[in-house]
Amino acid sequence: MTVEPKVVKARDVQFSNALPFVFISGPCQIESREHAFKIASFLKAATDKAGIPFIFKGSYDKANRTSLSGQRGIGIDEGLKVLGEVRDEFGCPVLTDIHDIEQTRIAAKVVDIIQIPAFLSRQTDLLLAAGETGAVINVKKGQFLAPWDMANVASKIASTSNENILLCDRGTSFGYNTLVSDFRGLPIMSQTGYPVVFDATHSVQEPGGRGGSSGGKRDYATALARAALAVGAAAIFAEAHDDPDNAPSDGPNMLPLEWVEPFLADLKAIDEVAKSRKTGYGF
């Protein structure tokens, strides 16, 4: 049974499994105002040129680092200030992840989209608090969850009368330090009606793969993103950095900026074909 796709709006950007895809990108963590502006400026220009809606992503705190020594970010006060300034300067909605109920309420005063990290995707009180803000909520599917489990996650948020929900796949645990992407999951989650996001760069992460930090294989991120749009994703999430090999976190799986323009061109072409036709069979 086909479910009517819902439309979720973040300012002037519309997400839907039946609409042209949205590109969510930015550095893993906010390193400084100057750096955030550099990345946002590049990505906004690239997406404007390609005619693709853009959301800027940046984390003020990476609370789930592999080791205690991992760099976490610039903190909630300074981070939210930078995100607000990016939104005002470039006119794009902004997204950040939160880790507890109080952060949720504080972040909702500034950002357009609140992201629930994968490890917290079953935390009922956190999901309810996020829903009660009225913001758009992007929930990362836990690496330990099946795609059909996300219907229950969405229902928790929707119980607050907030239907501004995005469901995001970021790979599934497949043995130690390894993730695998099951592309059945995207159409399965789309049966909730909510827009489905595919996180290409975290799907190629190797959690804890370097002992004291996570590894990753960024070369595969572009292939996985193309596959996700072929099955009808509403958005692609792909972190990007001007010097990923020396980034403070998630460098091995972030995209170099020079990859972005040709990557977007490929994604747009695939998305247009995928959404221009209905199969009439299966998904």
PDB file of C-alpha atoms in Angstrom:
ATOM      1  CA  MET A   1       0.000   0.000   0.000  1.00  0.00           C
ATOM      2  CA  THR A   2       1.403   3.371  -1.024  1.00  0.00           C
ATOM      3  CA  VAL A   3       1.284   6.096   1.648  1.00  0.00           C
ATOM      4  CA  GLU A   4       0.807   9.727   0.651  1.00  0.00           C
ATOM      5  CA  PRO A   5       4.127  11.516   1.190  1.00  0.00           C
ATOM      6  CA  LYS A   6       4.070  14.202   3.863  1.00  0.00           C
ATOM      7  CA  VAL A   7       5.675  17.596   3.305  1.00  0.00           C
ATOM      8  CA  VAL A   8       7.862  19.016   6.082  1.00  0.00           C
ATOM      9  CA  LYS A   9       9.023  22.642   5.890  1.00  0.00           C
ATOM     10  CA  ALA A  10      12.112  24.251   7.404  1.00  0.00           C
ATOM     11  CA  ARG A  11      11.743  27.936   6.594  1.00  0.00           C
ATOM     12  CA  ASP A  12      11.463  27.980   2.776  1.00  0.00           C
ATOM     13  CA  VAL A  13      12.895  24.486   2.243  1.00  0.00           C
ATOM     14  CA  GLN A  14      10.443  21.633   1.653  1.00  0.00           C
ATOM     15  CA  PHE A  15      11.211  17.976   2.361  1.00  0.00           C
ATOM     16  CA  SER A  16       9.134  15.213   0.794  1.00  0.00           C
ATOM     17  CA  ASN A  17       9.799  11.787  -0.635  1.00  0.00           C
ATOM     18  CA  ALA A  18       8.029  13.019  -3.779  1.00  0.00           C
ATOM     19  CA  LEU A  19       9.839  16.372  -4.153  1.00  0.00           C
ATOM     20  CA  PRO A  20      13.348  17.242  -5.414  1.00  0.00           C
ATOM     21  CA  PHE A  21      15.962  16.299  -2.848  1.00  0.00           C
ATOM     22  CA  VAL A  22      17.445  18.592  -0.203  1.00  0.00           C
ATOM     23  CA  PHE A  23      21.182  18.696   0.520  1.00  0.00           C
ATOM     24  CA  ILE A  24      22.180  18.819   4.198  1.00  0.00           C
ATOM     25  CA  SER A  25      25.858  19.556   4.676  1.00  0.00           C
ATOM     26  CA  GLY A  26      28.491  21.273   6.746  1.00  0.00           C
ATOM     27  CA  PRO A  27      31.437  20.297   8.949  1.00  0.00           C
ATOM     28  CA  CYS A  28      31.143  17.590  11.576  1.00  0.00           C
ATOM     29  CA  GLN A  29      31.688  20.144  14.323  1.00  0.00           C
ATOM     30  CA  ILE A  30      31.765  23.933  14.425  1.00  0.00           C
ATOM     31  CA  GLU A  31      35.442  24.764  14.751  1.00  0.00           C
ATOM     32  CA  SER A  32      35.145  28.562  14.675  1.00  0.00           C
ATOM     33  CA  ARG A  33      32.915  31.278  13.243  1.00  0.00           C
ATOM     34  CA  GLU A  34      35.399  31.911  10.445  1.00  0.00           C
ATOM     35  CA  HIS A  35      35.547  28.238   9.488  1.00  0.00           C
ATOM     36  CA  ALA A  36      31.762  27.780   9.595  1.00  0.00           C
ATOM     37  CA  PHE A  37      31.297  30.820   7.355  1.00  0.00           C
ATOM     38  CA  LYS A  38      33.906  29.508   4.908  1.00  0.00           C
ATOM     39  CA  ILE A  39      32.168  26.144   4.577  1.00  0.00           C
ATOM     40  CA  ALA A  40      28.660  27.636   4.481  1.00  0.00           C
ATOM     41  CA  SER A  41      29.645  30.148   1.803  1.00  0.00           C
ATOM     42  CA  PHE A  42      31.084  27.431  -0.423  1.00  0.00           C
ATOM     43  CA  LEU A  43      28.150  25.053   0.026  1.00  0.00           C
ATOM     44  CA  LYS A  44      25.504  27.749  -0.460  1.00  0.00           C
ATOM     45  CA  ALA A  45      27.146  28.869  -3.695  1.00  0.00           C
ATOM     46  CA  ALA A  46      27.420  25.285  -4.954  1.00  0.00           C
ATOM     47  CA  THR A  47      23.810  24.407  -4.155  1.00  0.00           C
ATOM     48  CA  ASP A  48      22.501  27.683  -5.576  1.00  0.00           C
ATOM     49  CA  LYS A  49      24.385  26.994  -8.800  1.00  0.00           C
ATOM     50  CA  ALA A  50      22.910  23.493  -8.964  1.00  0.00           C
ATOM     51  CA  GLY A  51      19.415  24.628  -7.985  1.00  0.00           C
ATOM     52  CA  ILE A  52      19.295  22.370  -4.934  1.00  0.00           C
ATOM     53  CA  PRO A  53      17.728  23.376  -1.568  1.00  0.00           C
ATOM     54  CA  PHE A  54      20.385  23.586   1.156  1.00  0.00           C
ATOM     55  CA  ILE A  55      20.491  23.114   4.929  1.00  0.00           C
ATOM     56  CA  PHE A  56      23.670  24.008   6.840  1.00  0.00           C
ATOM     57  CA  LYS A  57      24.675  21.490   9.500  1.00  0.00           C
ATOM     58  CA  GLY A  58      27.153  22.001  12.331  1.00  0.00           C
ATOM     59  CA  SER A  59      27.562  20.459  15.792  1.00  0.00           C
ATOM     60  CA  TYR A  60      28.442  22.601  18.816  1.00  0.00           C
ATOM     61  CA  ASP A  61      29.246  19.476  20.868  1.00  0.00           C
ATOM     62  CA  LYS A  62      30.126  15.960  19.763  1.00  0.00           C
ATOM     63  CA  ALA A  63      29.156  14.194  22.954  1.00  0.00           C
ATOM     64  CA  ASN A  64      29.637  10.658  21.641  1.00  0.00           C
ATOM     65  CA  ARG A  65      33.360  10.725  20.843  1.00  0.00           C
ATOM     66  CA  THR A  66      35.140   7.369  20.874  1.00  0.00           C
ATOM     67  CA  SER A  67      37.564   8.399  23.627  1.00  0.00           C
ATOM     68  CA  LEU A  68      37.710  11.041  26.327  1.00  0.00           C
ATOM     69  CA  SER A  69      40.507  12.800  24.440  1.00  0.00           C
ATOM     70  CA  GLY A  70      38.363  13.393  21.330  1.00  0.00           C
ATOM     71  CA  GLN A  71      37.695  17.034  20.444  1.00  0.00           C
ATOM     72  CA  ARG A  72      34.048  17.860  21.089  1.00  0.00           C
ATOM     73  CA  GLY A  73      33.435  21.345  19.720  1.00  0.00           C
ATOM     74  CA  ILE A  74      33.064  24.960  20.868  1.00  0.00           C
ATOM     75  CA  GLY A  75      30.087  24.492  23.208  1.00  0.00           C
ATOM     76  CA  ILE A  76      26.389  25.267  23.045  1.00  0.00           C
ATOM     77  CA  ASP A  77      26.451  29.033  23.651  1.00  0.00           C
ATOM     78  CA  GLU A  78      29.103  29.900  21.082  1.00  0.00           C
ATOM     79  CA  GLY A  79      27.939  27.182  18.681  1.00  0.00           C
ATOM     80  CA  LEU A  80      24.336  28.355  18.572  1.00  0.00           C
ATOM     81  CA  LYS A  81      25.516  31.933  18.122  1.00  0.00           C
ATOM     82  CA  VAL A  82      27.523  30.880  15.060  1.00  0.00           C
ATOM     83  CA  LEU A  83      24.618  28.874  13.636  1.00  0.00           C
ATOM     84  CA  GLY A  84      22.284  31.840  14.027  1.00  0.00           C
ATOM     85  CA  GLU A  85      24.780  34.073  12.240  1.00  0.00           C
ATOM     86  CA  VAL A  86      25.179  31.549   9.408  1.00  0.00           C
ATOM     87  CA  ARG A  87      21.411  31.465   8.920  1.00  0.00           C
ATOM     88  CA  ASP A  88      21.175  35.260   8.868  1.00  0.00           C
ATOM     89  CA  GLU A  89      24.151  35.700   6.522  1.00  0.00           C
ATOM     90  CA  PHE A  90      23.346  32.989   3.970  1.00  0.00           C
ATOM     91  CA  GLY A  91      19.568  32.710   4.284  1.00  0.00           C
ATOM     92  CA  CYS A  92      19.603  28.946   4.733  1.00  0.00           C
ATOM     93  CA  PRO A  93      17.966  26.872   7.478  1.00  0.00           C
ATOM     94  CA  VAL A  94      20.392  25.423  10.034  1.00  0.00           C
ATOM     95  CA  LEU A  95      20.558  22.056  11.789  1.00  0.00           C
ATOM     96  CA  THR A  96      22.371  20.858  14.878  1.00  0.00           C
ATOM     97  CA  ASP A  97      22.289  17.782  17.103  1.00  0.00           C
ATOM     98  CA  ILE A  98      21.352  17.780  20.782  1.00  0.00           C
ATOM     99  CA  HIS A  99      22.033  15.335  23.598  1.00  0.00           C
ATOM    100  CA  ASP A 100      19.659  16.059  26.466  1.00  0.00           C
ATOM    101  CA  ILE A 101      16.288  17.656  27.186  1.00  0.00           C
ATOM    102  CA  GLU A 102      17.659  21.028  28.286  1.00  0.00           C
ATOM    103  CA  GLN A 103      19.833  21.345  25.174  1.00  0.00           C
ATOM    104  CA  THR A 104      16.765  20.597  23.074  1.00  0.00           C
ATOM    105  CA  ARG A 105      14.853  23.558  24.472  1.00  0.00           C
ATOM    106  CA  ILE A 106      17.822  25.912  24.169  1.00  0.00           C
ATOM    107  CA  ALA A 107      18.708  24.869  20.602  1.00  0.00           C
ATOM    108  CA  ALA A 108      15.105  25.190  19.399  1.00  0.00           C
ATOM    109  CA  LYS A 109      15.277  28.936  20.042  1.00  0.00           C
ATOM    110  CA  VAL A 110      17.951  29.266  17.341  1.00  0.00           C
ATOM    111  CA  VAL A 111      18.010  26.377  14.862  1.00  0.00           C
ATOM    112  CA  ASP A 112      15.386  25.261  12.352  1.00  0.00           C
ATOM    113  CA  ILE A 113      16.053  21.526  12.621  1.00  0.00           C
ATOM    114  CA  ILE A 114      16.920  19.614  15.791  1.00  0.00           C
ATOM    115  CA  GLN A 115      18.760  16.360  15.199  1.00  0.00           C
ATOM    116  CA  ILE A 116      18.439  13.362  17.499  1.00  0.00           C
ATOM    117  CA  PRO A 117      21.687  11.331  17.402  1.00  0.00           C
ATOM    118  CA  ALA A 118      21.397   7.670  16.468  1.00  0.00           C
ATOM    119  CA  PHE A 119      22.457   6.460  19.916  1.00  0.00           C
ATOM    120  CA  LEU A 120      19.525   8.404  21.440  1.00  0.00           C
ATOM    121  CA  SER A 121      16.817   7.477  18.947  1.00  0.00           C
ATOM    122  CA  ARG A 122      14.839   5.368  21.462  1.00  0.00           C
ATOM    123  CA  GLN A 123      15.026   7.853  24.351  1.00  0.00           C
ATOM    124  CA  THR A 124      11.331   8.588  24.836  1.00  0.00           C
ATOM    125  CA  ASP A 125      11.635  11.644  27.102  1.00  0.00           C
ATOM    126  CA  LEU A 126      14.141  13.246  24.723  1.00  0.00           C
ATOM    127  CA  LEU A 127      11.929  12.592  21.689  1.00  0.00           C
ATOM    128  CA  LEU A 128       8.914  14.059  23.455  1.00  0.00           C
ATOM    129  CA  ALA A 129      10.847  17.146  24.533  1.00  0.00           C
ATOM    130  CA  ALA A 130      12.078  17.631  20.975  1.00  0.00           C
ATOM    131  CA  GLY A 131       8.572  17.293  19.587  1.00  0.00           C
ATOM    132  CA  GLU A 132       7.189  19.796  22.064  1.00  0.00           C
ATOM    133  CA  THR A 133       9.486  22.518  20.694  1.00  0.00           C
ATOM    134  CA  GLY A 134       7.566  22.513  17.405  1.00  0.00           C
ATOM    135  CA  ALA A 135      10.846  22.500  15.456  1.00  0.00           C
ATOM    136  CA  VAL A 136      11.586  20.116  12.612  1.00  0.00           C
ATOM    137  CA  ILE A 137      13.074  16.954  14.140  1.00  0.00           C
ATOM    138  CA  ASN A 138      15.576  14.838  12.193  1.00  0.00           C
ATOM    139  CA  VAL A 139      15.924  11.475  13.922  1.00  0.00           C
ATOM    140  CA  LYS A 140      18.931   9.339  13.069  1.00  0.00           C
ATOM    141  CA  LYS A 141      17.961   5.659  13.022  1.00  0.00           C
ATOM    142  CA  GLY A 142      19.994   3.844  15.644  1.00  0.00           C
ATOM    143  CA  GLN A 143      22.562   1.506  14.124  1.00  0.00           C
ATOM    144  CA  PHE A 144      20.898  -1.184  16.238  1.00  0.00           C
ATOM    145  CA  LEU A 145      17.344  -0.586  14.940  1.00  0.00           C
ATOM    146  CA  ALA A 146      15.442  -2.092  12.037  1.00  0.00           C
ATOM    147  CA  PRO A 147      13.909   0.401   9.602  1.00  0.00           C
ATOM    148  CA  TRP A 148      10.371  -0.608  10.594  1.00  0.00           C
ATOM    149  CA  ASP A 149      11.193   0.303  14.198  1.00  0.00           C
ATOM    150  CA  MET A 150      11.297   3.959  13.160  1.00  0.00           C
ATOM    151  CA  ALA A 151       7.497   4.054  12.898  1.00  0.00           C
ATOM    152  CA  ASN A 152       7.382   3.831  16.705  1.00  0.00           C
ATOM    153  CA  VAL A 153      10.047   6.525  17.016  1.00  0.00           C
ATOM    154  CA  ALA A 154       8.040   8.852  14.757  1.00  0.00           C
ATOM    155  CA  SER A 155       4.861   8.117  16.718  1.00  0.00           C
ATOM    156  CA  LYS A 156       6.483   9.292  19.934  1.00  0.00           C
ATOM    157  CA  ILE A 157       7.285  12.676  18.391  1.00  0.00           C
ATOM    158  CA  ALA A 158       3.918  12.924  16.617  1.00  0.00           C
ATOM    159  CA  SER A 159       2.151  12.368  19.957  1.00  0.00           C
ATOM    160  CA  THR A 160       3.185  15.942  20.828  1.00  0.00           C
ATOM    161  CA  SER A 161       1.154  17.187  17.805  1.00  0.00           C
ATOM    162  CA  ASN A 162       4.386  17.907  15.955  1.00  0.00           C
ATOM    163  CA  GLU A 163       4.384  16.223  12.533  1.00  0.00           C
ATOM    164  CA  ASN A 164       7.569  17.989  11.395  1.00  0.00           C
ATOM    165  CA  ILE A 165       9.554  14.752  11.374  1.00  0.00           C
ATOM    166  CA  LEU A 166      12.435  13.519   9.221  1.00  0.00           C
ATOM    167  CA  LEU A 167      13.676   9.923   9.481  1.00  0.00           C
ATOM    168  CA  CYS A 168      17.383   9.470   8.746  1.00  0.00           C
ATOM    169  CA  ASP A 169      19.291   6.284   7.917  1.00  0.00           C
ATOM    170  CA  ARG A 170      23.021   6.269   8.759  1.00  0.00           C
ATOM    171  CA  GLY A 171      23.892   2.614   8.348  1.00  0.00           C
ATOM    172  CA  THR A 172      23.354  -0.473  10.466  1.00  0.00           C
ATOM    173  CA  SER A 173      25.832  -2.289  12.717  1.00  0.00           C
ATOM    174  CA  PHE A 174      27.479  -5.170  10.877  1.00  0.00           C
ATOM    175  CA  GLY A 175      30.113  -6.719  13.071  1.00  0.00           C
ATOM    176  CA  TYR A 176      32.744  -4.821  15.017  1.00  0.00           C
ATOM    177  CA  ASN A 177      33.628  -1.288  13.814  1.00  0.00           C
ATOM    178  CA  THR A 178      31.599  -1.772  10.639  1.00  0.00           C
ATOM    179  CA  LEU A 179      28.327  -0.455   9.211  1.00  0.00           C
ATOM    180  CA  VAL A 180      26.316  -1.619   6.216  1.00  0.00           C
ATOM    181  CA  SER A 181      23.603   0.223   4.284  1.00  0.00           C
ATOM    182  CA  ASP A 182      20.440  -1.726   3.517  1.00  0.00           C
ATOM    183  CA  PHE A 183      18.562   0.253   0.870  1.00  0.00           C
ATOM    184  CA  ARG A 184      15.327  -1.590   1.578  1.00  0.00           C
ATOM    185  CA  GLY A 185      15.232   0.559   4.685  1.00  0.00           C
ATOM    186  CA  LEU A 186      14.538   3.817   2.867  1.00  0.00           C
ATOM    187  CA  PRO A 187      11.284   2.769   1.155  1.00  0.00           C
ATOM    188  CA  ILE A 188      10.277   0.901   4.317  1.00  0.00           C
ATOM    189  CA  MET A 189      10.674   4.080   6.404  1.00  0.00           C
ATOM    190  CA  SER A 190       8.928   6.096   3.685  1.00  0.00           C
ATOM    191  CA  GLN A 191       5.793   4.050   4.343  1.00  0.00           C
ATOM    192  CA  THR A 192       5.325   6.225   7.440  1.00  0.00           C
ATOM    193  CA  GLY A 193       4.781   9.120   5.017  1.00  0.00           C
ATOM    194  CA  TYR A 194       7.567  11.126   6.637  1.00  0.00           C
ATOM    195  CA  PRO A 195      10.479  12.350   4.493  1.00  0.00           C
ATOM    196  CA  VAL A 196      13.466  10.015   4.549  1.00  0.00           C
ATOM    197  CA  VAL A 197      17.032  11.331   4.796  1.00  0.00           C
ATOM    198  CA  PHE A 198      20.109   9.302   3.905  1.00  0.00           C
ATOM    199  CA  ASP A 199      23.289  10.154   5.789  1.00  0.00           C
ATOM    200  CA  ALA A 200      25.958   9.172   3.282  1.00  0.00           C
ATOM    201  CA  THR A 201      29.078  10.130   5.203  1.00  0.00           C
ATOM    202  CA  HIS A 202      28.217   8.536   8.542  1.00  0.00           C
ATOM    203  CA  SER A 203      27.161   5.389   6.696  1.00  0.00           C
ATOM    204  CA  VAL A 204      30.795   4.893   5.677  1.00  0.00           C
ATOM    205  CA  GLN A 205      32.105   5.567   9.174  1.00  0.00           C
ATOM    206  CA  GLU A 206      33.986   2.836  11.037  1.00  0.00           C
ATOM    207  CA  PRO A 207      32.880   3.495  14.632  1.00  0.00           C
ATOM    208  CA  GLY A 208      35.913   3.274  16.929  1.00  0.00           C
ATOM    209  CA  GLY A 209      37.853   1.807  14.025  1.00  0.00           C
ATOM    210  CA  ARG A 210      41.082   3.630  14.899  1.00  0.00           C
ATOM    211  CA  GLY A 211      41.091   2.583  18.523  1.00  0.00           C
ATOM    212  CA  GLY A 212      40.879   6.069  20.016  1.00  0.00           C
ATOM    213  CA  SER A 213      38.746   7.509  17.208  1.00  0.00           C
ATOM    214  CA  SER A 214      36.469   6.453  14.372  1.00  0.00           C
ATOM    215  CA  GLY A 215      37.721   5.636  10.915  1.00  0.00           C
ATOM    216  CA  GLY A 216      35.874   5.743   7.633  1.00  0.00           C
ATOM    217  CA  LYS A 217      36.028   5.364   3.863  1.00  0.00           C
ATOM    218  CA  ARG A 218      34.778   8.563   2.269  1.00  0.00           C
ATOM    219  CA  ASP A 219      35.223   7.203  -1.276  1.00  0.00           C
ATOM    220  CA  TYR A 220      32.107   5.067  -0.823  1.00  0.00           C
ATOM    221  CA  ALA A 221      29.899   7.920   0.424  1.00  0.00           C
ATOM    222  CA  THR A 222      29.192   9.248  -3.057  1.00  0.00           C
ATOM    223  CA  ALA A 223      28.134   5.830  -4.351  1.00  0.00           C
ATOM    224  CA  LEU A 224      25.792   5.281  -1.409  1.00  0.00           C
ATOM    225  CA  ALA A 225      24.223   8.723  -1.862  1.00  0.00           C
ATOM    226  CA  ARG A 226      23.499   8.002  -5.515  1.00  0.00           C
ATOM    227  CA  ALA A 227      21.877   4.703  -4.548  1.00  0.00           C
ATOM    228  CA  ALA A 228      19.723   6.425  -1.906  1.00  0.00           C
ATOM    229  CA  LEU A 229      18.281   8.878  -4.418  1.00  0.00           C
ATOM    230  CA  ALA A 230      17.633   6.055  -6.853  1.00  0.00           C
ATOM    231  CA  VAL A 231      15.179   4.595  -4.322  1.00  0.00           C
ATOM    232  CA  GLY A 232      13.534   7.945  -3.608  1.00  0.00           C
ATOM    233  CA  ALA A 233      15.157   9.660  -0.617  1.00  0.00           C
ATOM    234  CA  ALA A 234      13.938  13.142   0.278  1.00  0.00           C
ATOM    235  CA  ALA A 235      17.365  14.422   1.331  1.00  0.00           C
ATOM    236  CA  ILE A 236      21.053  13.579   1.328  1.00  0.00           C
ATOM    237  CA  PHE A 237      23.124  14.348   4.425  1.00  0.00           C
ATOM    238  CA  ALA A 238      26.846  14.526   3.659  1.00  0.00           C
ATOM    239  CA  GLU A 239      29.365  16.341   5.816  1.00  0.00           C
ATOM    240  CA  ALA A 240      32.024  18.349   3.985  1.00  0.00           C
ATOM    241  CA  HIS A 241      35.272  20.004   5.013  1.00  0.00           C
ATOM    242  CA  ASP A 242      38.053  22.052   3.438  1.00  0.00           C
ATOM    243  CA  ASP A 243      40.725  19.787   4.966  1.00  0.00           C
ATOM    244  CA  PRO A 244      39.044  16.565   6.119  1.00  0.00           C
ATOM    245  CA  ASP A 245      42.259  14.678   6.761  1.00  0.00           C
ATOM    246  CA  ASN A 246      43.096  17.175   9.510  1.00  0.00           C
ATOM    247  CA  ALA A 247      39.582  17.772  10.838  1.00  0.00           C
ATOM    248  CA  PRO A 248      39.047  17.365  14.601  1.00  0.00           C
ATOM    249  CA  SER A 249      36.356  14.705  14.114  1.00  0.00           C
ATOM    250  CA  ASP A 250      34.963  12.404  11.410  1.00  0.00           C
ATOM    251  CA  GLY A 251      37.647  13.417   8.925  1.00  0.00           C
ATOM    252  CA  PRO A 252      37.946   9.977   7.271  1.00  0.00           C
ATOM    253  CA  ASN A 253      34.330  10.045   6.098  1.00  0.00           C
ATOM    254  CA  MET A 254      33.782  13.753   5.301  1.00  0.00           C
ATOM    255  CA  LEU A 255      33.807  14.952   1.687  1.00  0.00           C
ATOM    256  CA  PRO A 256      36.510  17.331   0.466  1.00  0.00           C
ATOM    257  CA  LEU A 257      34.947  20.540  -0.829  1.00  0.00           C
ATOM    258  CA  GLU A 258      36.281  19.948  -4.333  1.00  0.00           C
ATOM    259  CA  TRP A 259      34.069  16.873  -4.626  1.00  0.00           C
ATOM    260  CA  VAL A 260      30.855  18.775  -3.926  1.00  0.00           C
ATOM    261  CA  GLU A 261      29.950  20.352  -7.276  1.00  0.00           C
ATOM    262  CA  PRO A 262      30.321  17.227  -9.468  1.00  0.00           C
ATOM    263  CA  PHE A 263      28.688  15.185  -6.686  1.00  0.00           C
ATOM    264  CA  LEU A 264      25.649  17.474  -6.668  1.00  0.00           C
ATOM    265  CA  ALA A 265      25.352  17.310 -10.450  1.00  0.00           C
ATOM    266  CA  ASP A 266      25.229  13.502 -10.322  1.00  0.00           C
ATOM    267  CA  LEU A 267      22.733  13.504  -7.467  1.00  0.00           C
ATOM    268  CA  LYS A 268      20.398  15.929  -9.209  1.00  0.00           C
ATOM    269  CA  ALA A 269      20.371  13.877 -12.406  1.00  0.00           C
ATOM    270  CA  ILE A 270      19.555  10.657 -10.547  1.00  0.00           C
ATOM    271  CA  ASP A 271      16.918  12.333  -8.382  1.00  0.00           C
ATOM    272  CA  GLU A 272      15.133  13.787 -11.403  1.00  0.00           C
ATOM    273  CA  VAL A 273      14.911  10.394 -13.090  1.00  0.00           C
ATOM    274  CA  ALA A 274      13.849   8.555  -9.937  1.00  0.00           C
ATOM    275  CA  LYS A 275      11.062  11.007  -9.122  1.00  0.00           C
ATOM    276  CA  SER A 276       9.827  11.482 -12.677  1.00  0.00           C
ATOM    277  CA  ARG A 277       8.267   8.046 -12.915  1.00  0.00           C
ATOM    278  CA  LYS A 278       6.140   5.645 -10.885  1.00  0.00           C
ATOM    279  CA  THR A 279       6.972   1.978 -11.228  1.00  0.00           C
ATOM    280  CA  GLY A 280       3.481   0.593 -10.740  1.00  0.00           C
ATOM    281  CA  TYR A 281       4.984  -2.394  -8.923  1.00  0.00           C
ATOM    282  CA  GLY A 282       6.532  -2.912  -5.503  1.00  0.00           C
ATOM    283  CA  PHE A 283       8.208   0.189  -4.102  1.00  0.00           C
TER     284      PHE A 283
END
